[in-house]
Amino acid sequence: MDFDLTKELRDIQKAAREFAKGEFDPDAVLEYDQNQEFPSTIWKKACELGFVGMHLPEEHGGQGLGLLENVLITEEFCRQDSGMGIALALSDFGSEIILRHGNENQKTRILPLITGGETVFTIAFLEESYSLSPMASTARIDKNGYVISGKKEFVTLGSLAKHMIVVCQTRLDDPLAQSVLLVERDAEGVEVSSMGEKVGMRMIPSDNVSFTGVIVPQENRIGEEDRGYYHLKEFFNEMRVETGAMGVGIAQGGLDRALEYSKTREQFGKPIANFDAIRNKLADMYADVEMARLIAYKAALSLDNGRTENGAILMSKMIASKTAYRVTNDALQIYGGLGYMKEGHIERFYRDARVLELFLEPAQIQRNMLADHIIGKKT
Ligand SMILES: Cc1cc2nc3c(=O)[nH]c(=O)nc-3n(C[C@H](O)[C@H](O)[C@H](O)COP(=O)(O)OP(=O)(O)OC[C@H]3O[C@@H](n4cnc5c(N)ncnc54)[C@H](O)[C@@H]3O)c2cc1C
């Protein structure tokens, strides 16, 4: 057992850190955040340098690496800037399902577009009711292929992705009989509209997408017919760990800034880092970030090694989301009044941290799942 990263992993971490330091200019970042704009130029550079889709195979433009490598990159990007880090981490949202379940033709068609920076990618699954089974969106087979009808919400990057995968109910007699279908955003019957302004995660749009009799050929089904629910469950595991990495990075970014500020800001004739109330906060923040990081790496490694450690995977998102919120809240407090101002560059971390307990699945539901896991209840 070894808690140290290997040299290769440290090199990847360093490369991501240097890229983020060089490219994420704080004033430019503030503008992207205020304008709710996706950082296309920086994303394209990140694609060119291989930071997006690193886990995808080399023949499809990736580097054939694992989730742990992705976690390290996401962590470093979010550490440098929360909004930018989240935007880049989610720019290939859902590509794992094509990687795991797509056929060669689908992989060759889609994955190079993602790694080559030609399009962001997304997956649409959430509906008005959070329940994933059954889904109200249906896909029935007719002579032309699948005919999709339904509405999805909170579709990350829905208005920017040229392609999305959509999870639909393919049989009504079994709530778990779902299929994953590849749909082009410009296909007839697809309508995308913005869900409006968000508190955080502002560099990526969250959209409503409706499907009215959208026809997709049968060869656009990713994976097995009626097995989409299970494909989605696997994807959720990867995303829980990725979200954990976002939380670790955002928390570390908040701590870095608070630490630096507390050493330079003087009150009553000395740096505020000398006051016990601040020192205790910093110590708690440091310990929390370290714990969140360990569990995120453990969860990533478990998936990379083919052992799905459900407890660690659930905890990686749960602990890191909570940590990110608590640590950025404390960081904002350490900054005092400046912390509440945009120019302090800490309130953005606080706003972005807040979404992590909602994104993908709410914290309460995750706790219920963890409880099921430790009690031994089958889900
Ligand atoms: C910025 C943002 C981006 C998002 N991006 C995506 C995305 O890309 N893809 C996607 O599909 N979804 C996305 N989501 C949606 C997110 O997954 C949902 O908001 C979340 O799952 C909660 O669902 P809901 O909003 O319908 O809340 P509800 O299900 O109505 O829940 C309301 C409250 O009740 C609690 N609650 C609900 N059920 C239970 C229960 N059984 N036990 C205990 N408490 C419960 C919830 O925790 C919550 O506090 C995003 C959300 C946000 C805010």
Tab-separated table of C-alpha atoms and ligand atoms in Angstrom, residues 93 125-126 130 154 156 198 201 206 355 358-362 364-365 368, ligand 1:
chain	number	residue	atom	x	y	z
A	93	PHE	CA	-20.039	14.712	-20.038
A	125	PHE	CA	-31.383	11.920	-18.312
A	126	LEU	CA	-33.077	13.996	-15.591
A	130	TYR	CA	-35.963	12.774	-10.086
A	154	PHE	CA	-30.932	20.328	-16.315
A	156	THR	CA	-25.588	20.342	-18.966
A	198	LYS	CA	-27.633	30.041	-12.070
A	201	MET	CA	-21.491	26.674	-12.413
A	206	SER	CA	-28.148	24.076	-18.039
A	355	VAL	CA	-23.893	23.177	-6.567
A	358	LEU	CA	-27.183	19.062	-5.927
A	359	PHE	CA	-25.460	18.122	-9.167
A	360	LEU	CA	-26.021	14.540	-10.365
A	361	GLU	CA	-27.991	13.589	-7.267
A	362	PRO	CA	-28.835	15.457	-4.078
A	364	GLN	CA	-29.748	13.370	0.957
A	365	ILE	CA	-30.332	10.691	-1.651
A	368	ASN	CA	-29.688	7.070	1.732
B	1	LIG	C1	-26.518	23.658	-11.734
B	1	LIG	C2	-27.130	22.312	-11.848
B	1	LIG	C3	-26.690	21.474	-12.833
B	1	LIG	C4	-27.267	20.233	-12.979
B	1	LIG	N1	-26.840	19.432	-13.967
B	1	LIG	C5	-27.459	18.278	-14.200
B	1	LIG	C6	-27.115	17.464	-15.322
B	1	LIG	O1	-26.185	17.758	-16.036
B	1	LIG	N2	-27.845	16.374	-15.575
B	1	LIG	C7	-28.908	16.037	-14.795
B	1	LIG	O2	-29.576	15.073	-15.089
B	1	LIG	N3	-29.210	16.736	-13.697
B	1	LIG	C8	-28.542	17.856	-13.398
B	1	LIG	N4	-28.901	18.621	-12.319
B	1	LIG	C9	-30.116	18.273	-11.604
B	1	LIG	C10	-29.879	17.639	-10.288
B	1	LIG	O3	-29.475	16.307	-10.471
B	1	LIG	C11	-31.218	17.744	-9.549
B	1	LIG	O4	-31.488	19.105	-9.261
B	1	LIG	C12	-31.159	16.953	-8.294
B	1	LIG	O5	-31.083	15.616	-8.608
B	1	LIG	C13	-32.399	17.166	-7.423
B	1	LIG	O6	-33.557	16.944	-8.149
B	1	LIG	P1	-34.710	18.043	-8.083
B	1	LIG	O7	-34.113	19.374	-8.424
B	1	LIG	O8	-35.849	17.549	-8.893
B	1	LIG	O9	-35.116	18.120	-6.556
B	1	LIG	P2	-36.208	17.256	-5.792
B	1	LIG	O10	-36.056	15.802	-6.155
B	1	LIG	O11	-37.519	17.897	-5.948
B	1	LIG	O12	-35.711	17.411	-4.294
B	1	LIG	C14	-36.011	18.541	-3.470
B	1	LIG	C15	-35.385	18.304	-2.107
B	1	LIG	O13	-35.935	17.123	-1.527
B	1	LIG	C16	-34.884	16.206	-1.221
B	1	LIG	N5	-35.312	14.836	-1.500
B	1	LIG	C17	-35.893	14.382	-2.638
B	1	LIG	N6	-36.129	13.071	-2.547
B	1	LIG	C18	-35.689	12.679	-1.339
B	1	LIG	C19	-35.631	11.441	-0.651
B	1	LIG	N7	-36.078	10.300	-1.199
B	1	LIG	N8	-35.102	11.410	0.586
B	1	LIG	C20	-34.613	12.541	1.160
B	1	LIG	N9	-34.640	13.751	0.551
B	1	LIG	C21	-35.162	13.811	-0.667
B	1	LIG	C22	-33.733	16.597	-2.129
B	1	LIG	O14	-32.497	16.232	-1.610
B	1	LIG	C23	-33.881	18.105	-2.187
B	1	LIG	O15	-33.255	18.684	-1.055
B	1	LIG	C24	-28.320	19.831	-12.110
B	1	LIG	C25	-28.731	20.681	-11.093
B	1	LIG	C26	-28.157	21.913	-10.949
B	1	LIG	C27	-28.632	22.818	-9.851
